[in-house]
CSV table of C-alpha atoms and ligand atoms in Angstrom, one decimal:
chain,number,residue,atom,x,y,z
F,1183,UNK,CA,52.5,32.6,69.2
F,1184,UNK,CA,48.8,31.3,68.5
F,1185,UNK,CA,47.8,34.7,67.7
F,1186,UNK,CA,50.7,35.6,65.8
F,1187,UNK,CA,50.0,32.2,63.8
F,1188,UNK,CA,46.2,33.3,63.6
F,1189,UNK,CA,47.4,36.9,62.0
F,1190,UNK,CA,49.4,34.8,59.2
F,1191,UNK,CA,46.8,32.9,58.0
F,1192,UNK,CA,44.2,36.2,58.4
F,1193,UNK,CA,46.6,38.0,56.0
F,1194,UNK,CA,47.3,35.3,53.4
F,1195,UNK,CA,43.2,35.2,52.9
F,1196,UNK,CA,43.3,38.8,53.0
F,1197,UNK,CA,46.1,38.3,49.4
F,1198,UNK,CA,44.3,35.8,47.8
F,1199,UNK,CA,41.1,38.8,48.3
F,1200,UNK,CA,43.1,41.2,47.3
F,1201,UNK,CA,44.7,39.4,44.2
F,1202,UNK,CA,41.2,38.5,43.1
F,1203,UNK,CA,39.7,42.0,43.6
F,1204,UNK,CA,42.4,43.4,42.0
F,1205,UNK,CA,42.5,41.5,39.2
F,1206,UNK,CA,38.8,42.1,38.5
F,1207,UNK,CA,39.3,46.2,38.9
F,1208,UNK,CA,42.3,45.9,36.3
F,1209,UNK,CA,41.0,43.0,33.6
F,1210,UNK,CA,37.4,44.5,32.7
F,1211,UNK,CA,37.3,47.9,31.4
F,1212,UNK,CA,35.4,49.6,33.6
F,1213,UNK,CA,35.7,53.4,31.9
F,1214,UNK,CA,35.6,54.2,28.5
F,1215,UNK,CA,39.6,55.9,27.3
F,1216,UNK,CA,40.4,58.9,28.2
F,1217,UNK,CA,40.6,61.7,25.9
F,1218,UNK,CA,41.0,64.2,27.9
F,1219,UNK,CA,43.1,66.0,30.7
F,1220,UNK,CA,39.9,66.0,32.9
F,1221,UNK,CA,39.2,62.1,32.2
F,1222,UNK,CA,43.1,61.4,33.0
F,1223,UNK,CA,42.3,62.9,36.6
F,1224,UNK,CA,39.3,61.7,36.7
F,1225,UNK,CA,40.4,57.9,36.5
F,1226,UNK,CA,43.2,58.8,39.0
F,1227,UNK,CA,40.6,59.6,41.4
F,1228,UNK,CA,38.4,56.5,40.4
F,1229,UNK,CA,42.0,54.3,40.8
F,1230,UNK,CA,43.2,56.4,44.0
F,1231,UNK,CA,39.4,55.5,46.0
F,1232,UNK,CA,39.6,51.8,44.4
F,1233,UNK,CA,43.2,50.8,45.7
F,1234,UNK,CA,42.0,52.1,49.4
F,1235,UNK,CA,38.6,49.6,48.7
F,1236,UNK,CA,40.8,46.8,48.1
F,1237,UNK,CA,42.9,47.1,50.9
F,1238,UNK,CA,39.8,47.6,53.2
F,1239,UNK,CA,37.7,45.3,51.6
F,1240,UNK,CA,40.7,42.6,51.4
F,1241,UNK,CA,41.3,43.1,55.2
F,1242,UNK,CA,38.0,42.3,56.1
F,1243,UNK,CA,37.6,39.2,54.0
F,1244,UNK,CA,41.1,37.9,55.6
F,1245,UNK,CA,39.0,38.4,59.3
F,1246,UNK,CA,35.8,37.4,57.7
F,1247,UNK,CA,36.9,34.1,56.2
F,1248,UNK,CA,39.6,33.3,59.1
F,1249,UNK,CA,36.9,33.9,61.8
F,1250,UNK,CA,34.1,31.4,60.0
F,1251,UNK,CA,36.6,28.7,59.6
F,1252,UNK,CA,38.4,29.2,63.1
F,1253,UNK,CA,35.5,29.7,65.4
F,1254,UNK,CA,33.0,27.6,63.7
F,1255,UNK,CA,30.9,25.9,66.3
F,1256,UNK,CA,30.4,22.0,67.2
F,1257,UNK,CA,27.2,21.3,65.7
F,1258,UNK,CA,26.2,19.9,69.1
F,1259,UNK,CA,27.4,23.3,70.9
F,1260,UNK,CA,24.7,24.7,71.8
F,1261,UNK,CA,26.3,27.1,74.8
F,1262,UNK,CA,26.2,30.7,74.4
F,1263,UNK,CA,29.5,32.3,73.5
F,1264,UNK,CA,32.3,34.1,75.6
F,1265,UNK,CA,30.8,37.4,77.0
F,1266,UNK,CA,33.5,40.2,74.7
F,1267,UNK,CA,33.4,43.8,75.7
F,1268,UNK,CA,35.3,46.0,73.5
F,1269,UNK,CA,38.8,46.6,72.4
F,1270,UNK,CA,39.5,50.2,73.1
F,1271,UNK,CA,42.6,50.1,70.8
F,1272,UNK,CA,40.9,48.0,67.8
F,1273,UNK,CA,38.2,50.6,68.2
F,1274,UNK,CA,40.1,54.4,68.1
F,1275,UNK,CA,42.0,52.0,65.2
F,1276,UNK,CA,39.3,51.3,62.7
F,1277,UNK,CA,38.0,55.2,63.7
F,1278,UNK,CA,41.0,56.5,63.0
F,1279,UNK,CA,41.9,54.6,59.7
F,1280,UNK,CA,38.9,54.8,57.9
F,1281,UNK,CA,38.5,58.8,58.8
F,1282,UNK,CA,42.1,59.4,57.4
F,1283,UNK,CA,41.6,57.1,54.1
F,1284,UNK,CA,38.1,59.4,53.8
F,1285,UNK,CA,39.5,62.5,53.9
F,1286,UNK,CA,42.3,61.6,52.1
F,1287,UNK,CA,39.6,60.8,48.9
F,1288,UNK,CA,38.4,64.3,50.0
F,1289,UNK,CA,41.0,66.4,49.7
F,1290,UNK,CA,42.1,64.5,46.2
F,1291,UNK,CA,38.6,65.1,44.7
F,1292,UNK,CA,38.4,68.7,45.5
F,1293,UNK,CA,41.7,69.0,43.9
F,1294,UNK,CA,40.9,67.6,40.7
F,1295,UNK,CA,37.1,68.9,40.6
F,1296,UNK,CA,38.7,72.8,41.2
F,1297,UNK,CA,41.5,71.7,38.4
F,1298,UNK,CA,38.7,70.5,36.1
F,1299,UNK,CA,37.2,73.9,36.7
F,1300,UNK,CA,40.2,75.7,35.1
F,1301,UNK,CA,40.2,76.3,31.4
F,1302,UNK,CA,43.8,77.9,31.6
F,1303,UNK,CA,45.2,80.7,29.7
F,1304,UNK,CA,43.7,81.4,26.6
F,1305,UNK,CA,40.8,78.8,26.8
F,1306,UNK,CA,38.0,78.3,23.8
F,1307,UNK,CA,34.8,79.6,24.4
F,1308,UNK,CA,31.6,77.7,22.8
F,1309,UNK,CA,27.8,78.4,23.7
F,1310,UNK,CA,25.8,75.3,23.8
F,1311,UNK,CA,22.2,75.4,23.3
F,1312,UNK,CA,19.9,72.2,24.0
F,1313,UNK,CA,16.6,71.7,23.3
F,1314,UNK,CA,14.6,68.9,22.4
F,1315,UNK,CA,16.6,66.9,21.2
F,1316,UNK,CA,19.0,68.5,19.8
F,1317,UNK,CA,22.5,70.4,20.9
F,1318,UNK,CA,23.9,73.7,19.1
F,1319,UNK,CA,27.0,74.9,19.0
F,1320,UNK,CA,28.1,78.8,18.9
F,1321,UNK,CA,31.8,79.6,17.9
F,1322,UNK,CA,33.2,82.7,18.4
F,1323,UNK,CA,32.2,85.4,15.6
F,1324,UNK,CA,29.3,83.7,15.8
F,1325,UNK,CA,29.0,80.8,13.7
F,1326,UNK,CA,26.8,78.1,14.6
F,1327,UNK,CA,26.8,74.3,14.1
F,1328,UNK,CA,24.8,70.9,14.7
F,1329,UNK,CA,28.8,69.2,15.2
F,1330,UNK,CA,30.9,70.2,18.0
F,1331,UNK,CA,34.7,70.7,16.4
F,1332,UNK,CA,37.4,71.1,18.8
F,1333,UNK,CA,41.4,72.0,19.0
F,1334,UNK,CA,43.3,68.9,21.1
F,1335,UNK,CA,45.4,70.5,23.6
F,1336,UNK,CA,43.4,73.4,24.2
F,1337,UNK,CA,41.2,74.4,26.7
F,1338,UNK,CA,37.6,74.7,26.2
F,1339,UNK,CA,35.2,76.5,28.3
F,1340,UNK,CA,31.6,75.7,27.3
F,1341,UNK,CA,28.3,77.5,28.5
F,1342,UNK,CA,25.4,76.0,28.1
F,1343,UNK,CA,22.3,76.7,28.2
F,1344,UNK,CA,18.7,74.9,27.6
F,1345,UNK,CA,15.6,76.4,25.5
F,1346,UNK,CA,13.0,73.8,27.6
F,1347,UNK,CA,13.7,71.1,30.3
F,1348,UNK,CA,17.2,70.3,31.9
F,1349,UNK,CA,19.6,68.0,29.4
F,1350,UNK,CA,23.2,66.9,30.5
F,1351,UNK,CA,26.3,67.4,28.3
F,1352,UNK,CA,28.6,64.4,28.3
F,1353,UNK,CA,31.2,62.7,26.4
F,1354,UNK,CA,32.5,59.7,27.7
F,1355,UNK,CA,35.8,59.5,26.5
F,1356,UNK,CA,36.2,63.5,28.3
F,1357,UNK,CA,34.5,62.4,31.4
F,1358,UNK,CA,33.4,65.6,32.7
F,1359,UNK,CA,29.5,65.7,33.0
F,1360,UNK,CA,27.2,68.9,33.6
F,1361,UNK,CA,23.4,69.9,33.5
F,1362,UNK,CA,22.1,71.8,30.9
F,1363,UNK,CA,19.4,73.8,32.3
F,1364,UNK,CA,16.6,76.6,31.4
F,1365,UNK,CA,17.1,79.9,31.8
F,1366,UNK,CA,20.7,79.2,33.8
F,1367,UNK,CA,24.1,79.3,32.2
F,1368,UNK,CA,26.0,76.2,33.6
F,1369,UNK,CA,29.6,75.6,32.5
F,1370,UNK,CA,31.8,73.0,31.9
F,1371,UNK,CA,35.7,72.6,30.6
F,1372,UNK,CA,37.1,70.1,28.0
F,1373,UNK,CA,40.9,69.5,27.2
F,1374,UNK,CA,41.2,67.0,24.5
F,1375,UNK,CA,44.3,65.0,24.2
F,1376,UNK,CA,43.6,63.0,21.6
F,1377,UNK,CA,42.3,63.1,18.2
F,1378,UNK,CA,39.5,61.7,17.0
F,1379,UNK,CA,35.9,61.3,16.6
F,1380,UNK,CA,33.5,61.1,20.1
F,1381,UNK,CA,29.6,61.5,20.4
F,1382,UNK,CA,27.9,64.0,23.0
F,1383,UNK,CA,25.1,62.2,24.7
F,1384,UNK,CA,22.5,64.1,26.7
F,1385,UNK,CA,22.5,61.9,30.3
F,1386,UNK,CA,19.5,63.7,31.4
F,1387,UNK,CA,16.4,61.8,31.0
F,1388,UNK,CA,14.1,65.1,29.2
F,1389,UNK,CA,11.7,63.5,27.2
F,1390,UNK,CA,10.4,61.3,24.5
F,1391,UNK,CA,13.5,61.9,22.0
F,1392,UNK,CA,15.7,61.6,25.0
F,1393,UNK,CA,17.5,58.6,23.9
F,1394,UNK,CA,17.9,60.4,20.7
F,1395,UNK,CA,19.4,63.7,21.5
F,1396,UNK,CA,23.2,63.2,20.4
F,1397,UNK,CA,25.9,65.3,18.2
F,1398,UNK,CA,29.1,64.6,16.4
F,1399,UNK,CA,32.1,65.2,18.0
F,1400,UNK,CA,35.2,65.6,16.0
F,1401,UNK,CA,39.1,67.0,18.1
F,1402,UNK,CA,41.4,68.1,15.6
F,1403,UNK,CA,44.7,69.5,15.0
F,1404,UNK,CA,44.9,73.2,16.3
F,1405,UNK,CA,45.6,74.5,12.3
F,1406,UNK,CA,43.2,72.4,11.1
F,1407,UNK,CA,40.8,73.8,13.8
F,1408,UNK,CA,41.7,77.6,12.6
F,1409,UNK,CA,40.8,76.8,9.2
F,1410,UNK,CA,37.8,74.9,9.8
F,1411,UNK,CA,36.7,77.9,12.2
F,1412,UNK,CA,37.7,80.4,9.4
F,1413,UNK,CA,35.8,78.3,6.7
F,1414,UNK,CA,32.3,78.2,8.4
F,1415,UNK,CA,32.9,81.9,9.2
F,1416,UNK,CA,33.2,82.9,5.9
F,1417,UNK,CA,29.8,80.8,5.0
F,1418,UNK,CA,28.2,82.1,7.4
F,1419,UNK,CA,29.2,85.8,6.1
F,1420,UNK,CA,28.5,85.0,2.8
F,1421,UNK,CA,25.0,83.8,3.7
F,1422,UNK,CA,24.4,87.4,5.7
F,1423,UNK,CA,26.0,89.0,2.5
F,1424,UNK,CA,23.2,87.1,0.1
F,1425,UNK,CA,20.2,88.2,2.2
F,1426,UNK,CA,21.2,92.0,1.9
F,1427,UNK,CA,22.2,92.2,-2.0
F,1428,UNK,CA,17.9,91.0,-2.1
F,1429,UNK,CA,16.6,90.4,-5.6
F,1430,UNK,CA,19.2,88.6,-7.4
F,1431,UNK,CA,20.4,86.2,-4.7
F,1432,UNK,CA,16.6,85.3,-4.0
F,1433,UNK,CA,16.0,84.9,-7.8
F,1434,UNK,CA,19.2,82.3,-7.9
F,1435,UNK,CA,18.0,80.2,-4.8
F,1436,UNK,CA,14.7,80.2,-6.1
F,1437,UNK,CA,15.1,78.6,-9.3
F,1438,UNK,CA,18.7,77.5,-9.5
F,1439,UNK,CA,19.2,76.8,-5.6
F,1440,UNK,CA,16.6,74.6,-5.1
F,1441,UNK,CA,18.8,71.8,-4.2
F,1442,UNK,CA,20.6,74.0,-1.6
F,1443,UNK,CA,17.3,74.5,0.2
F,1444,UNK,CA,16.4,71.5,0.1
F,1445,UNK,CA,20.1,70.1,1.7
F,1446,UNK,CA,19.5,73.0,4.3
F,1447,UNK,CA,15.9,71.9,5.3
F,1448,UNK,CA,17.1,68.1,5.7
F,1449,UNK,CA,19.9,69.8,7.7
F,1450,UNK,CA,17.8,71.4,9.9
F,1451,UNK,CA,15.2,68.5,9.9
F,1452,UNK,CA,18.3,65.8,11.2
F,1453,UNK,CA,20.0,68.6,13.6
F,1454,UNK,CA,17.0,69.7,15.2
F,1455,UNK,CA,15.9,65.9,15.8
F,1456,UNK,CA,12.7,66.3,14.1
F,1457,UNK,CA,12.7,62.8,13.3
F,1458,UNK,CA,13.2,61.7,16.6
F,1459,UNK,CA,9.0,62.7,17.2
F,1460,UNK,CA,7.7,62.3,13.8
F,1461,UNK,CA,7.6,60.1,10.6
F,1462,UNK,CA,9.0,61.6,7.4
F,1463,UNK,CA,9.7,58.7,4.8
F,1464,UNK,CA,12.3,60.4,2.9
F,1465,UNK,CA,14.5,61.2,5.6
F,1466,UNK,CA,14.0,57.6,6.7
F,1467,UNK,CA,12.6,58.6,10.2
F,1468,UNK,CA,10.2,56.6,11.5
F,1469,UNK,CA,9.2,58.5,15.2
F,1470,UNK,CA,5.8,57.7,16.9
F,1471,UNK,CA,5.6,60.8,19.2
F,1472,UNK,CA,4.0,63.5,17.0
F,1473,UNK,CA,1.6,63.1,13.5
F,1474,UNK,CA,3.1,61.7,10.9
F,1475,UNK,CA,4.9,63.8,8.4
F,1476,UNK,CA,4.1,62.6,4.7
F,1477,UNK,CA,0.8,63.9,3.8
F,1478,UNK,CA,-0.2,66.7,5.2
F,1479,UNK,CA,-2.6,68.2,2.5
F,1480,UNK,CA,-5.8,66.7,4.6
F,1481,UNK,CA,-4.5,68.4,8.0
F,1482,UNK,CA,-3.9,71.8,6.1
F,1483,UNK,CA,-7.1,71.6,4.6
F,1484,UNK,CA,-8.6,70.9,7.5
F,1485,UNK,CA,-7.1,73.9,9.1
F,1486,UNK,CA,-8.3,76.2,6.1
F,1487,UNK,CA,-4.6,76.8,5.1
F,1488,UNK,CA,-1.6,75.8,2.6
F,1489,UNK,CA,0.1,73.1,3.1
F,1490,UNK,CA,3.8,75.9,3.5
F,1491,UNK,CA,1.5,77.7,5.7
F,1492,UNK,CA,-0.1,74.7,8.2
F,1493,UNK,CA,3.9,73.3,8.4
F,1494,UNK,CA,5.0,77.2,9.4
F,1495,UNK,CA,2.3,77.4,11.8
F,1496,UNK,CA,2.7,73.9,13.3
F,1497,UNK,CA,6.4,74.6,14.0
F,1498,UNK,CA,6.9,78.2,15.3
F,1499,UNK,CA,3.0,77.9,17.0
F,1500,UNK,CA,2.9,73.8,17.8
F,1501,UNK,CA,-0.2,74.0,19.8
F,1502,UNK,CA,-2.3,76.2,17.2
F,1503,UNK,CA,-3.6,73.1,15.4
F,1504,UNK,CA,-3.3,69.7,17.8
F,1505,UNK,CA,-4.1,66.5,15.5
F,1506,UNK,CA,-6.6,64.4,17.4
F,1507,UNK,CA,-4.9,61.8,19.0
F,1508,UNK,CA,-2.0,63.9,20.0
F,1509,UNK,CA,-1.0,66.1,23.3
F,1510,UNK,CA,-0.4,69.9,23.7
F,1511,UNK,CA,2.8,71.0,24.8
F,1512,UNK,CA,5.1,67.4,23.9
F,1513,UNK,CA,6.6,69.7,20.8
F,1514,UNK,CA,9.0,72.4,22.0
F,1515,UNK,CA,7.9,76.1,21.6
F,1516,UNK,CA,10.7,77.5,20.7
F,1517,UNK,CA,11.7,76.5,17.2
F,1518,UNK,CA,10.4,79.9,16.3
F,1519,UNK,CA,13.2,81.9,18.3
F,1520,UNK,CA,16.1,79.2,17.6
F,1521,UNK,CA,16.0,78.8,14.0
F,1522,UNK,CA,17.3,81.4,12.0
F,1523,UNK,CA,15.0,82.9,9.2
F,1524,UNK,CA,16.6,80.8,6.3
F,1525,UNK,CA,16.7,78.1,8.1
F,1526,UNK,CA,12.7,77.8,9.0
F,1527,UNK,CA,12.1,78.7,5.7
F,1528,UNK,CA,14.2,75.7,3.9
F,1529,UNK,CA,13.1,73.4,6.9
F,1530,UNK,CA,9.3,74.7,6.1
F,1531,UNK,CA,10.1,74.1,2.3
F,1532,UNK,CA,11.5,70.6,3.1
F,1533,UNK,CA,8.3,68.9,5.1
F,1534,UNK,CA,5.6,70.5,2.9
F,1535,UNK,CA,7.4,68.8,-0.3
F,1536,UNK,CA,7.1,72.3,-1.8
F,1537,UNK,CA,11.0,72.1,-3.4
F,1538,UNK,CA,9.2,73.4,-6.8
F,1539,UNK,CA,7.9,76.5,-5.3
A,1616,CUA,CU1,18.2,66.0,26.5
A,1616,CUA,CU2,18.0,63.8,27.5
């Protein structure tokens, strides 16, 4: 009866533990709301391994605790213990238990990671481009945004891809996390349940601007979606239209539009986190990673060309013309390739101040 008195108190350390433990797991908010189908499973995975770690961990406390206090020697004992050899059945016990709970959290994780894989019937598909440090979106028809609009309740299958160095895409509140890499297409799907505004964060440390590299995030309705989808189509067609008709669309931009080049260059400036590297007062960007942005007439000079023309070369060529003081190679290459034609030429227009021209 000792030892059945000896189990008692074992266990009732082993609740206090486990009250405590518990209460700590369940009163701090350990992981952001879910918003997603993926989250959900993914906290019933987090809360599925976290019950078994406060039974364990609570059990072992409760022998912990009861041991120190119930074996505690005389401070004038200074005889070597009772010689103990081992307890074959406590032994196959804590092998067997443990090896179950384990697979257990196995076979649940592979469950949800293959479900998290499977973007159902009739999923979404959006291309995401990163680059330093900045994300792009692709829609299907191809339109092409700096904000990532989604339908709640629908799958979405993204692939991704990376102009430079490896990013991560990840929005908390939808908990799945992948790599974005170079010259790989990695993928990743996104059921949103709730409506709402996030922010995509890159979790990949890939630079300077690292800390920088975000986008909007905005689930809405699935009509709202089709209209909003429909709407940027259509602007995108009617920008595609412009450029063919030639001489009277260029004549408008050119003297009327100047505004609209001028919101399209600050666009592109924001989206393709220009300021995140470089100094341009206007914008209110104040980076310290690349020369500074507000006069560049000495530079261009120096370089024997217009200011329109030193800004061209500087972004499609970055390491024609290094400014003393600064590395080759920090400013991506590839601005050339990923910016469409309009949009270099309004971003080009923006940083050289040229709006008049
Ligand atoms: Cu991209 Cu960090």
């Amino acid at each position: 009866m000792v030892r059945r008195a000896a189990l008692l108190k074992m266990l009732a350390i082993a609740a206090v533990a486990a009250v405590i433990t518990t209460l700590v797991a369940v009163l701090i908010r350990w992981l952001p709301p879910s918003a997603s189908e993926q989250m959900d499973r993914i906290t019933f995975t987090y809360w599925f391994a976290t019950i078994i770690c406060i039974g364990i961990f609570s059990l072992v406390i409760g022998a912990i605790v009861y041991s120190v206090i119930a074996f505690r020697a005389q401070p004038d004992d200074d005889t070597d213990g009772p010689p103990i050899h081992g307890n074959t059945r406590l032994e196959i016990a804590w092998t067997v238990v443990p090896a179950i709970l384990v697979i257990a959290i196995g076979i649940v994780s592979a469950v949800v990671l293959s479900k998290n894989a499977d973007a159902g019937r009739n999923p979404l598909h959006v291309k995401v481009f990163a680059q330093q440090f900045a994300w792009r979106f692709e829609y299907p028809g191809g339109v092409r945004t700096d904000e990532l609009v989604m339908p709640v309740h629908r799958g979405v299958k993204f692939e991704m891809t990376s102009a430079d160095v490896i990013h991560s895409f990840w929005v908390p509140q939808f908990g799945q996390k992948q790599d974005v890499l170079p010259g790989v297409t990695t993928s990743i799907v996104v059921t949103p349940t709730k409506t709402g505004r996030y922010t995509l964060i890159c979790t990949e440390l890939c630079g300077l601007g690292h800390a920088t590299m975000r986008a909007p995030v905005r689930v809405i309705q699935q009509a709202a979606f089709n209209s909003w989808l429909s709407k940027q189509q259509a602007a995108s067609g009617e920008q595609g239209g412009g450029a063919t008709t030639g001489g009277t669309t260029t004549g408008a931009t050119t003297t009327g539009g100047g505004g609209a080049n001028e919101a399209l260059g600050s666009k592109v400036f924001a989206s393709s986190g220009c300021g995140a590297c470089h100094t341009l007062t206007k914008t209110g960007s104040d980076g310290q990673v690349g020369p500074k942005l507000d006069d560049l007439a000495p530079a261009a000079q120096k370089a024997g060309k217009s200011v329109g023309d030193y800004v061209r070369q500087s972004i499609v060529d970055p390491n024609a013309v290094v400014v003393s003081g600064y590395q080759p190679n920090v400013m991506p290459q590839t601005f050339g390739q990923s910016l469409s034609k309009d949009e270099l030429n309004a971003l080009v227009d923006y940083v050289s101040g040229e709006e008049a021209q």
